[in-house]
Amino acid sequence: MASGLVASTTLGAQAHSAPLAGGISRQATQHLLKLNAIAARHGGNRAAGLPGFEYSARYVESQLHRVGFRTRRQKFNYTRIDHLRATVEQTRPQRRAIPNSPAEGLAASTSGGNTGELVAPRDAFGDSTESWTGTDARGKVALVQLRPNAVRGARTERVNGCHGGRPSSRHRIAADQTEAARQALIHAREAGAVAVLFFLDQVDFPIGLLFDAPGDIDLPPAAVIFSSDATALRRDMGTAGATVRVDLELRERAIETFNLLTVPWDTTHRNVFGAHLDSVPTGPGIDDNASGSGLLLSLALSAGIRKSHGIQFCWWGGEEDGMRGSQRYVETEDLKSINGYFNTDMVAAPNYVISVYGNGPQRHYIDHFSATGQTWIEGPLDGMSDQIPFLDKGIPVAGVDTVHSAPARLKSEKEEELFGGTAGQPFDPNYHASGDTISNISAKALSICTAASYAALRAVAH
């Protein structure tokens, strides 16, 4: 099947299970309401390691136990870097947010952040003793170019999950680049700069900077921005000048969390259906991903399904921190008996598309959409959600979502023509934000994805 937009053929008949699927969709909405209330009572989030996640899991457990499911918690732990503050914004001559990756191991910004005129060192890289000669950087923000790496050691790493969000993958620079950046920070501090913005020429993807040498924690806060944003800032600096506000604070947190797994009646062969239960710390995560979790719970509770042989339902913890839960599962569970993995992540975006991805099992979604005349588009297989650990282990995967694995991307005019909504606006304007509440979902999108997921479940369960 070719990449891009795909419109299914209308066959004029509804799937035989449509009335039951409609009931399951209404149940899913009720689960979303419950999870929204749990987040509201527990700090406004359901993040792994925090009370909102624990109480979300208790709710799912209670519903499963009520109808006879056996469950177990698969516990694990890891260290998370919480972005308590991660703001870089231009305030003059125009106001705009600037995407950034805060550097780890440095001082935090002062309360409220630091606002200052943007200045650059004489030599662009700022890592020599002469870099700031003749330039007044006191109380200002430095814009500094990273040096190209001269030795081996740079690598790409996956960080965080869920379709990207804060970077789903980023480039970790090499040791020689890090040392040059460290020297640039030292000289910027000596020149009086209150914060530093780094960029790598002609690179517009996230870059991670980690400083862990003695004394690094006393260096000024810093972040890496895209080269294109740096170019725009330099253009403003060269005309009327530019002012930016930098407000950064990271905190290392030890996370103890778990996956919630049903115990299948038949372990000799099974299909796994999964959704991540955690949110980011900055919001309740109702589209991302109470929507997938609620849908999954409704499937598990559906009549005639819960006793089916070979189905395991999994609610993952720590997806937002790099697919930690699903990665733990594939590292510790018996995978030989798994026929396929079906992922449910962000299935109720307000400005939705209907996106299907996979490397084989997605045919069950497609068959349903063909039978019902529902338009859909093909999504990326490597969309950075919990299918990735299974895919890496050679297990066939499939999934449906409403954001084309890119929640912050703007809907195109063609996508508006196919699905309605508003072109030029994000699929989910409240992605990873405090506004991702129960008012941030599309009931229609949830219903479409629920019916398709129910059809896929029945196809592999019988």
Short mmCIF file of C-alpha atoms in Angstrom, two decimals:
data_model
loop_
_atom_site.label_atom_id
_atom_site.label_comp_id
_atom_site.label_asym_id
_atom_site.label_seq_id
_atom_site.Cartn_x
_atom_site.Cartn_y
_atom_site.Cartn_z
CA MET A 1 0.00 0.00 0.00
CA ALA A 2 1.45 3.31 -1.06
CA SER A 3 2.31 5.92 1.50
CA GLY A 4 0.19 9.02 1.83
CA LEU A 5 -3.54 9.63 1.80
CA VAL A 6 -5.72 6.57 1.22
CA ALA A 7 -9.49 6.69 0.91
CA SER A 8 -11.30 3.40 1.52
CA THR A 9 -13.93 2.09 -0.86
CA THR A 10 -17.52 2.39 0.36
CA LEU A 11 -19.21 -1.01 0.26
CA GLY A 12 -22.50 0.30 1.62
CA ALA A 13 -22.77 -2.14 4.55
CA GLN A 14 -22.10 -1.58 8.21
CA ALA A 15 -20.09 -4.16 10.14
CA HIS A 16 -22.35 -6.66 11.90
CA SER A 17 -20.90 -5.65 15.25
CA ALA A 18 -21.64 -1.92 14.90
CA PRO A 19 -24.39 -1.70 17.58
CA LEU A 20 -22.22 -3.47 20.15
CA ALA A 21 -19.20 -1.37 19.17
CA GLY A 22 -21.30 1.75 19.71
CA GLY A 23 -22.03 0.64 23.24
CA ILE A 24 -18.35 0.00 23.86
CA SER A 25 -17.57 3.52 22.63
CA ARG A 26 -20.02 5.00 25.14
CA GLN A 27 -18.34 2.95 27.87
CA ALA A 28 -14.96 4.29 26.77
CA THR A 29 -16.22 7.85 27.18
CA GLN A 30 -17.27 7.05 30.75
CA HIS A 31 -13.80 5.71 31.48
CA LEU A 32 -12.31 8.95 30.16
CA LEU A 33 -14.52 10.92 32.53
CA LYS A 34 -13.26 8.81 35.44
CA LEU A 35 -9.61 9.26 34.48
CA ASN A 36 -10.14 12.99 34.02
CA ALA A 37 -11.55 13.20 37.56
CA ILE A 38 -8.63 11.18 38.93
CA ALA A 39 -6.13 13.60 37.37
CA ALA A 40 -8.05 16.58 38.77
CA ARG A 41 -7.88 15.12 42.28
CA HIS A 42 -4.18 14.24 42.11
CA GLY A 43 -2.16 17.21 40.99
CA GLY A 44 -3.59 17.61 37.48
CA ASN A 45 -1.71 14.67 35.95
CA ARG A 46 -1.46 10.88 35.79
CA ALA A 47 2.31 10.66 35.29
CA ALA A 48 4.24 7.48 36.10
CA GLY A 49 5.50 7.44 39.67
CA LEU A 50 2.91 9.98 40.85
CA PRO A 51 -0.44 9.44 42.61
CA GLY A 52 -2.55 10.08 39.51
CA PHE A 53 -1.04 7.04 37.82
CA GLU A 54 -1.55 4.80 40.85
CA TYR A 55 -5.22 5.74 41.14
CA SER A 56 -5.73 5.37 37.39
CA ALA A 57 -4.38 1.83 37.65
CA ARG A 58 -6.61 1.08 40.64
CA TYR A 59 -9.63 2.17 38.64
CA VAL A 60 -8.71 -0.10 35.71
CA GLU A 61 -8.02 -2.99 38.08
CA SER A 62 -11.37 -2.59 39.83
CA GLN A 63 -13.23 -2.70 36.52
CA LEU A 64 -11.37 -5.79 35.35
CA HIS A 65 -11.74 -7.66 38.63
CA ARG A 66 -15.47 -6.93 38.65
CA VAL A 67 -15.97 -9.12 35.59
CA GLY A 68 -13.53 -11.86 36.54
CA PHE A 69 -10.21 -10.87 35.02
CA ARG A 70 -7.01 -11.83 36.78
CA THR A 71 -4.35 -9.10 36.69
CA ARG A 72 -0.80 -8.56 37.78
CA ARG A 73 1.47 -5.58 38.17
CA GLN A 74 4.84 -5.78 36.46
CA LYS A 75 7.01 -3.41 38.50
CA PHE A 76 10.11 -1.55 37.31
CA ASN A 77 12.01 1.64 38.02
CA TYR A 78 14.11 4.21 36.19
CA THR A 79 15.32 7.78 36.47
CA ARG A 80 13.35 10.56 34.81
CA ILE A 81 14.47 14.08 34.04
CA ASP A 82 11.44 16.25 34.71
CA HIS A 83 11.23 19.45 32.68
CA LEU A 84 9.79 21.66 35.38
CA ARG A 85 10.42 24.71 33.21
CA ALA A 86 11.43 24.58 29.56
CA THR A 87 10.59 27.93 27.99
CA VAL A 88 12.50 29.83 25.36
CA GLU A 89 10.55 32.64 23.75
CA GLN A 90 11.39 35.67 21.69
CA THR A 91 9.79 38.79 23.13
CA ARG A 92 11.12 41.45 20.70
CA PRO A 93 10.66 42.50 17.92
CA GLN A 94 7.97 39.80 17.85
CA ARG A 95 6.65 37.32 20.41
CA ARG A 96 6.97 33.65 19.57
CA ALA A 97 7.80 30.39 21.29
CA ILE A 98 11.04 28.70 20.26
CA PRO A 99 11.25 24.88 20.45
CA ASN A 100 14.21 23.78 22.53
CA SER A 101 15.97 20.92 24.29
CA PRO A 102 17.19 22.03 27.75
CA ALA A 103 20.73 20.96 28.58
CA GLU A 104 21.08 18.58 31.52
CA GLY A 105 23.44 19.10 34.45
CA LEU A 106 23.44 22.92 34.53
CA ALA A 107 22.00 25.54 36.87
CA ALA A 108 18.30 26.34 36.69
CA SER A 109 17.02 29.74 35.65
CA THR A 110 16.15 32.20 38.38
CA SER A 111 12.51 32.40 39.42
CA GLY A 112 10.51 33.71 36.48
CA GLY A 113 13.37 33.14 34.06
CA ASN A 114 15.83 35.59 32.54
CA THR A 115 14.92 38.11 29.86
CA GLY A 116 17.72 39.80 28.00
CA GLU A 117 19.03 41.11 24.73
CA LEU A 118 20.42 38.39 22.47
CA VAL A 119 24.14 38.65 21.74
CA ALA A 120 26.69 36.47 19.99
CA PRO A 121 30.42 35.95 20.57
CA ARG A 122 32.96 37.30 18.08
CA ASP A 123 33.87 33.85 16.78
CA ALA A 124 30.36 32.26 16.76
CA PHE A 125 31.51 29.27 18.87
CA GLY A 126 32.37 31.16 22.05
CA ASP A 127 34.89 28.60 23.32
CA SER A 128 38.09 30.66 23.34
CA THR A 129 39.36 33.23 25.81
CA GLU A 130 38.98 35.94 23.15
CA SER A 131 35.41 35.04 22.20
CA TRP A 132 33.73 37.88 24.11
CA THR A 133 36.45 40.54 23.78
CA GLY A 134 34.77 43.83 22.93
CA THR A 135 31.23 42.49 23.40
CA ASP A 136 29.09 43.43 26.38
CA ALA A 137 27.19 40.28 27.48
CA ARG A 138 26.29 41.36 31.02
CA GLY A 139 22.68 40.41 31.82
CA LYS A 140 22.16 39.21 28.25
CA VAL A 141 21.45 35.88 26.54
CA ALA A 142 24.19 34.37 24.39
CA LEU A 143 23.51 32.70 21.03
CA VAL A 144 26.35 30.23 20.41
CA GLN A 145 27.04 27.80 17.60
CA LEU A 146 28.04 24.21 18.42
CA ARG A 147 31.17 22.98 16.69
CA PRO A 148 30.87 20.09 14.23
CA ASN A 149 32.14 16.93 15.85
CA ALA A 150 35.71 15.98 14.97
CA VAL A 151 35.84 12.59 16.67
CA ARG A 152 33.55 9.58 16.76
CA GLY A 153 30.96 9.44 19.51
CA ALA A 154 27.90 11.29 18.29
CA ARG A 155 24.79 9.13 18.24
CA THR A 156 21.05 9.23 17.88
CA GLU A 157 19.02 8.15 20.89
CA ARG A 158 15.35 7.73 21.63
CA VAL A 159 14.01 9.76 24.52
CA ASN A 160 10.41 10.02 25.66
CA GLY A 161 7.65 8.47 23.69
CA CYS A 162 4.20 9.18 22.45
CA HIS A 163 4.55 10.35 18.87
CA GLY A 164 7.30 12.83 19.56
CA GLY A 165 6.12 15.32 22.14
CA ARG A 166 9.25 16.52 23.75
CA PRO A 167 11.75 14.88 21.47
CA SER A 168 10.99 11.25 20.70
CA SER A 169 14.47 10.95 19.27
CA ARG A 170 17.42 13.25 19.44
CA HIS A 171 21.05 13.54 18.49
CA ARG A 172 23.48 13.23 21.41
CA ILE A 173 26.60 15.13 20.44
CA ALA A 174 30.10 13.71 20.69
CA ALA A 175 32.56 14.19 23.55
CA ASP A 176 34.63 16.83 21.76
CA GLN A 177 31.51 18.90 21.01
CA THR A 178 30.43 18.66 24.62
CA GLU A 179 33.80 19.88 25.85
CA ALA A 180 33.71 22.82 23.41
CA ALA A 181 30.20 23.67 24.61
CA ARG A 182 31.41 23.49 28.23
CA GLN A 183 34.17 25.98 27.47
CA ALA A 184 31.65 28.23 25.73
CA LEU A 185 29.48 28.19 28.86
CA ILE A 186 32.45 29.04 31.07
CA HIS A 187 33.41 32.01 28.89
CA ALA A 188 29.79 33.16 28.59
CA ARG A 189 29.50 33.12 32.38
CA GLU A 190 32.69 35.13 32.73
CA ALA A 191 31.33 37.64 30.22
CA GLY A 192 28.17 38.03 32.32
CA ALA A 193 25.63 36.14 30.18
CA VAL A 194 22.62 34.88 32.15
CA ALA A 195 21.70 32.05 29.74
CA VAL A 196 23.01 30.42 26.56
CA LEU A 197 21.19 29.17 23.47
CA PHE A 198 23.16 26.68 21.38
CA PHE A 199 22.49 25.55 17.83
CA LEU A 200 24.20 23.26 15.32
CA ASP A 201 24.45 24.76 11.86
CA GLN A 202 21.93 23.35 9.35
CA VAL A 203 20.49 20.92 11.90
CA ASP A 204 16.76 21.11 12.60
CA PHE A 205 16.22 18.15 14.87
CA PRO A 206 16.51 17.90 18.67
CA ILE A 207 20.00 17.72 20.14
CA GLY A 208 20.76 16.59 23.68
CA LEU A 209 23.48 18.21 25.78
CA LEU A 210 24.55 16.45 28.97
CA PHE A 211 27.05 18.06 31.34
CA ASP A 212 28.27 15.92 34.23
CA ALA A 213 31.75 17.22 35.10
CA PRO A 214 32.50 18.79 38.50
CA GLY A 215 31.40 22.39 38.48
CA ASP A 216 28.95 22.06 35.57
CA ILE A 217 26.00 22.67 37.87
CA ASP A 218 27.29 26.21 38.43
CA LEU A 219 27.29 27.10 34.72
CA PRO A 220 24.43 29.21 33.32
CA PRO A 221 21.24 27.50 32.10
CA ALA A 222 21.33 26.52 28.43
CA ALA A 223 19.20 24.92 25.75
CA VAL A 224 19.66 23.83 22.15
CA ILE A 225 17.40 25.34 19.47
CA PHE A 226 16.96 24.53 15.79
CA SER A 227 19.32 26.08 13.23
CA SER A 228 16.40 27.66 11.38
CA ASP A 229 15.27 29.44 14.56
CA ALA A 230 18.83 30.59 15.20
CA THR A 231 18.96 32.01 11.66
CA ALA A 232 15.75 33.98 12.27
CA LEU A 233 17.08 35.29 15.58
CA ARG A 234 20.36 36.38 14.02
CA ARG A 235 18.43 38.19 11.31
CA ASP A 236 16.50 40.11 13.96
CA MET A 237 19.72 40.81 15.87
CA GLY A 238 21.18 42.36 12.74
CA THR A 239 18.29 44.76 12.24
CA ALA A 240 16.38 46.04 15.27
CA GLY A 241 17.87 43.67 17.82
CA ALA A 242 16.22 40.70 19.53
CA THR A 243 15.17 40.01 23.11
CA VAL A 244 14.43 36.56 24.48
CA ARG A 245 13.22 35.04 27.73
CA VAL A 246 14.82 31.81 28.94
CA ASP A 247 13.22 29.87 31.80
CA LEU A 248 14.74 26.41 32.34
CA GLU A 249 14.75 23.94 35.20
CA LEU A 250 15.30 20.18 35.11
CA ARG A 251 15.04 17.81 38.04
CA GLU A 252 16.14 14.21 38.26
CA ARG A 253 13.48 11.99 39.79
CA ALA A 254 13.65 8.29 40.70
CA ILE A 255 10.52 6.65 39.30
CA GLU A 256 8.99 3.47 40.65
CA THR A 257 6.06 2.36 38.51
CA PHE A 258 4.53 -0.67 36.81
CA ASN A 259 2.63 -2.14 33.89
CA LEU A 260 -0.86 -3.49 34.54
CA LEU A 261 -1.36 -6.78 32.69
CA THR A 262 -4.25 -9.17 32.40
CA VAL A 263 -3.39 -12.86 32.84
CA PRO A 264 -4.52 -14.64 29.65
CA TRP A 265 -6.38 -17.93 29.89
CA ASP A 266 -4.27 -19.41 27.10
CA THR A 267 -0.55 -18.62 27.15
CA THR A 268 0.48 -20.93 24.31
CA HIS A 269 -0.43 -18.31 21.72
CA ARG A 270 -1.76 -14.81 22.16
CA ASN A 271 -2.27 -11.40 20.69
CA VAL A 272 -1.40 -8.42 22.87
CA PHE A 273 -3.51 -5.26 22.94
CA GLY A 274 -1.85 -2.34 24.70
CA ALA A 275 -2.19 1.34 25.58
CA HIS A 276 -0.11 3.54 27.84
CA LEU A 277 -1.87 4.64 31.00
CA ASP A 278 0.52 7.42 32.05
CA SER A 279 0.35 11.09 31.15
CA VAL A 280 3.09 13.69 31.14
CA PRO A 281 3.59 15.56 34.44
CA THR A 282 2.29 18.77 32.86
CA GLY A 283 -1.27 17.65 32.16
CA PRO A 284 -4.06 15.09 32.72
CA GLY A 285 -3.49 13.39 29.37
CA ILE A 286 -7.08 12.62 28.38
CA ASP A 287 -6.49 12.39 24.65
CA ASP A 288 -2.91 11.30 25.40
CA ASN A 289 -3.64 8.67 26.49
CA ALA A 290 -6.71 8.16 28.60
CA SER A 291 -8.45 7.81 25.25
CA GLY A 292 -6.45 4.71 24.33
CA SER A 293 -6.57 3.35 27.88
CA GLY A 294 -10.33 3.83 28.15
CA LEU A 295 -10.90 2.26 24.76
CA LEU A 296 -8.77 -0.72 25.77
CA LEU A 297 -10.66 -1.16 29.02
CA SER A 298 -13.96 -1.11 27.15
CA LEU A 299 -12.71 -3.82 24.81
CA ALA A 300 -11.63 -5.96 27.74
CA LEU A 301 -15.03 -5.60 29.41
CA SER A 302 -17.00 -6.24 26.21
CA ALA A 303 -19.38 -9.19 26.15
CA GLY A 304 -17.97 -12.37 24.65
CA ILE A 305 -14.40 -11.10 24.58
CA ARG A 306 -13.03 -11.39 28.08
CA LYS A 307 -12.97 -15.20 28.03
CA SER A 308 -11.42 -15.37 24.58
CA HIS A 309 -8.33 -17.50 24.32
CA GLY A 310 -5.05 -15.85 23.47
CA ILE A 311 -5.81 -12.20 24.26
CA GLN A 312 -3.77 -10.18 26.74
CA PHE A 313 -4.57 -6.57 27.62
CA CYS A 314 -1.72 -4.35 28.84
CA TRP A 315 -1.73 -0.84 30.29
CA TRP A 316 1.83 0.48 30.10
CA GLY A 317 3.58 2.74 32.58
CA GLY A 318 6.39 5.13 31.67
CA GLU A 319 5.60 5.50 27.97
CA GLU A 320 6.03 9.24 28.20
CA ASP A 321 9.56 8.70 29.50
CA GLY A 322 10.71 6.61 26.58
CA MET A 323 8.35 3.63 26.25
CA ARG A 324 9.73 2.25 29.50
CA GLY A 325 6.84 -0.08 30.26
CA SER A 326 6.51 -1.79 26.90
CA GLN A 327 10.30 -2.05 26.73
CA ARG A 328 10.31 -3.75 30.13
CA TYR A 329 7.65 -6.17 28.91
CA VAL A 330 9.54 -7.31 25.82
CA GLU A 331 12.74 -7.68 27.85
CA THR A 332 11.21 -9.94 30.51
CA GLU A 333 8.17 -11.75 29.08
CA ASP A 334 7.99 -14.85 26.87
CA LEU A 335 7.60 -13.46 23.36
CA LYS A 336 7.56 -16.72 21.40
CA SER A 337 3.82 -17.16 21.87
CA ILE A 338 2.88 -13.65 20.69
CA ASN A 339 1.30 -13.50 17.23
CA GLY A 340 0.92 -9.74 17.09
CA TYR A 341 0.75 -6.50 19.05
CA PHE A 342 -2.06 -3.93 18.62
CA ASN A 343 -1.37 -0.41 19.94
CA THR A 344 -3.93 2.23 20.94
CA ASP A 345 -2.51 5.70 21.49
CA MET A 346 -4.33 9.05 21.04
CA VAL A 347 -7.62 7.95 19.51
CA ALA A 348 -9.76 11.02 20.26
CA ALA A 349 -7.89 14.11 19.01
CA PRO A 350 -10.21 17.10 18.55
CA ASN A 351 -8.91 18.00 15.07
CA TYR A 352 -8.56 14.36 14.09
CA VAL A 353 -7.56 12.24 11.15
CA ILE A 354 -7.98 8.46 11.11
CA SER A 355 -4.53 6.90 10.71
CA VAL A 356 -3.67 3.19 10.48
CA TYR A 357 -0.15 1.74 10.70
CA GLY A 358 1.45 -1.68 10.89
CA ASN A 359 3.40 -4.38 9.11
CA GLY A 360 0.67 -6.98 8.65
CA PRO A 361 -1.99 -7.08 11.38
CA GLN A 362 -3.30 -3.64 10.40
CA ARG A 363 -5.33 -5.45 7.74
CA HIS A 364 -8.00 -6.05 10.41
CA TYR A 365 -8.54 -2.31 10.82
CA ILE A 366 -8.49 -1.79 7.08
CA ASP A 367 -11.03 -4.56 6.47
CA HIS A 368 -13.37 -2.88 8.92
CA PHE A 369 -12.94 0.56 7.36
CA SER A 370 -13.52 -0.89 3.89
CA ALA A 371 -16.73 -2.53 5.08
CA THR A 372 -18.03 0.65 6.70
CA GLY A 373 -16.85 3.18 4.12
CA GLN A 374 -14.65 5.03 6.60
CA THR A 375 -11.85 7.10 5.06
CA TRP A 376 -8.40 6.59 6.55
CA ILE A 377 -4.77 7.43 5.87
CA GLU A 378 -1.63 5.36 6.26
CA GLY A 379 0.49 6.30 9.26
CA PRO A 380 4.20 5.71 9.88
CA LEU A 381 5.15 2.33 11.27
CA ASP A 382 7.89 3.87 13.45
CA GLY A 383 5.63 6.50 15.01
CA MET A 384 7.38 6.38 18.39
CA SER A 385 4.76 4.75 20.56
CA ASP A 386 4.59 1.39 22.32
CA GLN A 387 4.64 -0.63 19.12
CA ILE A 388 8.35 0.15 18.73
CA PRO A 389 9.75 -2.31 21.35
CA PHE A 390 7.61 -5.10 19.84
CA LEU A 391 8.66 -4.14 16.32
CA ASP A 392 12.32 -4.21 17.38
CA LYS A 393 11.81 -7.80 18.59
CA GLY A 394 10.36 -8.89 15.25
CA ILE A 395 6.74 -9.13 16.41
CA PRO A 396 4.12 -7.99 13.86
CA VAL A 397 2.43 -4.78 15.00
CA ALA A 398 -0.55 -2.62 14.15
CA GLY A 399 -2.33 0.41 15.48
CA VAL A 400 -4.85 3.14 14.87
CA ASP A 401 -4.64 6.76 15.99
CA THR A 402 -6.08 10.19 15.23
CA VAL A 403 -2.88 12.24 14.96
CA HIS A 404 -0.86 10.49 12.23
CA SER A 405 1.86 9.96 14.86
CA ALA A 406 2.48 13.72 14.92
CA PRO A 407 0.00 15.40 17.31
CA ALA A 408 1.44 18.90 16.96
CA ARG A 409 1.54 18.83 13.15
CA LEU A 410 -0.87 21.15 11.36
CA LYS A 411 -3.73 19.54 9.48
CA SER A 412 -3.42 19.92 5.72
CA GLU A 413 -6.17 21.12 3.41
CA LYS A 414 -6.42 17.63 1.93
CA GLU A 415 -6.86 16.14 5.40
CA GLU A 416 -9.54 18.73 6.15
CA GLU A 417 -11.31 17.67 2.95
CA LEU A 418 -11.21 14.02 4.03
CA PHE A 419 -11.99 14.30 7.74
CA GLY A 420 -13.37 17.77 8.42
CA GLY A 421 -11.87 19.87 11.18
CA THR A 422 -9.64 22.86 10.54
CA ALA A 423 -6.65 23.00 8.21
CA GLY A 424 -3.66 24.91 9.55
CA GLN A 425 -4.37 23.86 13.14
CA PRO A 426 -2.70 21.01 15.11
CA PHE A 427 -4.41 17.65 15.34
CA ASP A 428 -4.28 18.11 19.12
CA PRO A 429 -3.72 21.75 20.16
CA ASN A 430 -3.39 20.70 23.83
CA TYR A 431 -0.84 17.95 23.31
CA HIS A 432 1.23 17.40 26.49
CA ALA A 433 -0.38 20.45 28.08
CA SER A 434 -2.72 21.22 30.96
CA GLY A 435 -5.57 21.68 28.48
CA ASP A 436 -5.65 17.98 27.57
CA THR A 437 -8.83 17.45 29.59
CA ILE A 438 -12.14 15.79 28.84
CA SER A 439 -13.09 18.86 26.75
CA ASN A 440 -10.13 18.13 24.45
CA ILE A 441 -11.54 15.00 22.82
CA SER A 442 -13.64 14.19 19.77
CA ALA A 443 -16.38 11.70 20.61
CA LYS A 444 -16.74 10.92 16.90
CA ALA A 445 -13.05 10.05 16.52
CA LEU A 446 -13.20 7.89 19.64
CA SER A 447 -16.24 6.07 18.27
CA ILE A 448 -14.56 5.40 14.92
CA CYS A 449 -11.41 4.03 16.56
CA THR A 450 -13.39 1.97 19.06
CA ALA A 451 -15.39 0.25 16.33
CA ALA A 452 -12.23 -0.50 14.36
CA SER A 453 -10.41 -1.81 17.43
CA TYR A 454 -13.38 -4.00 18.34
CA ALA A 455 -13.37 -5.45 14.82
CA ALA A 456 -9.63 -6.15 15.04
CA LEU A 457 -10.07 -7.79 18.43
CA ARG A 458 -12.86 -10.07 17.21
CA ALA A 459 -10.82 -10.97 14.14
CA VAL A 460 -7.91 -12.32 16.17
CA ALA A 461 -9.92 -13.64 19.14
CA HIS A 462 -12.10 -16.01 17.11
#
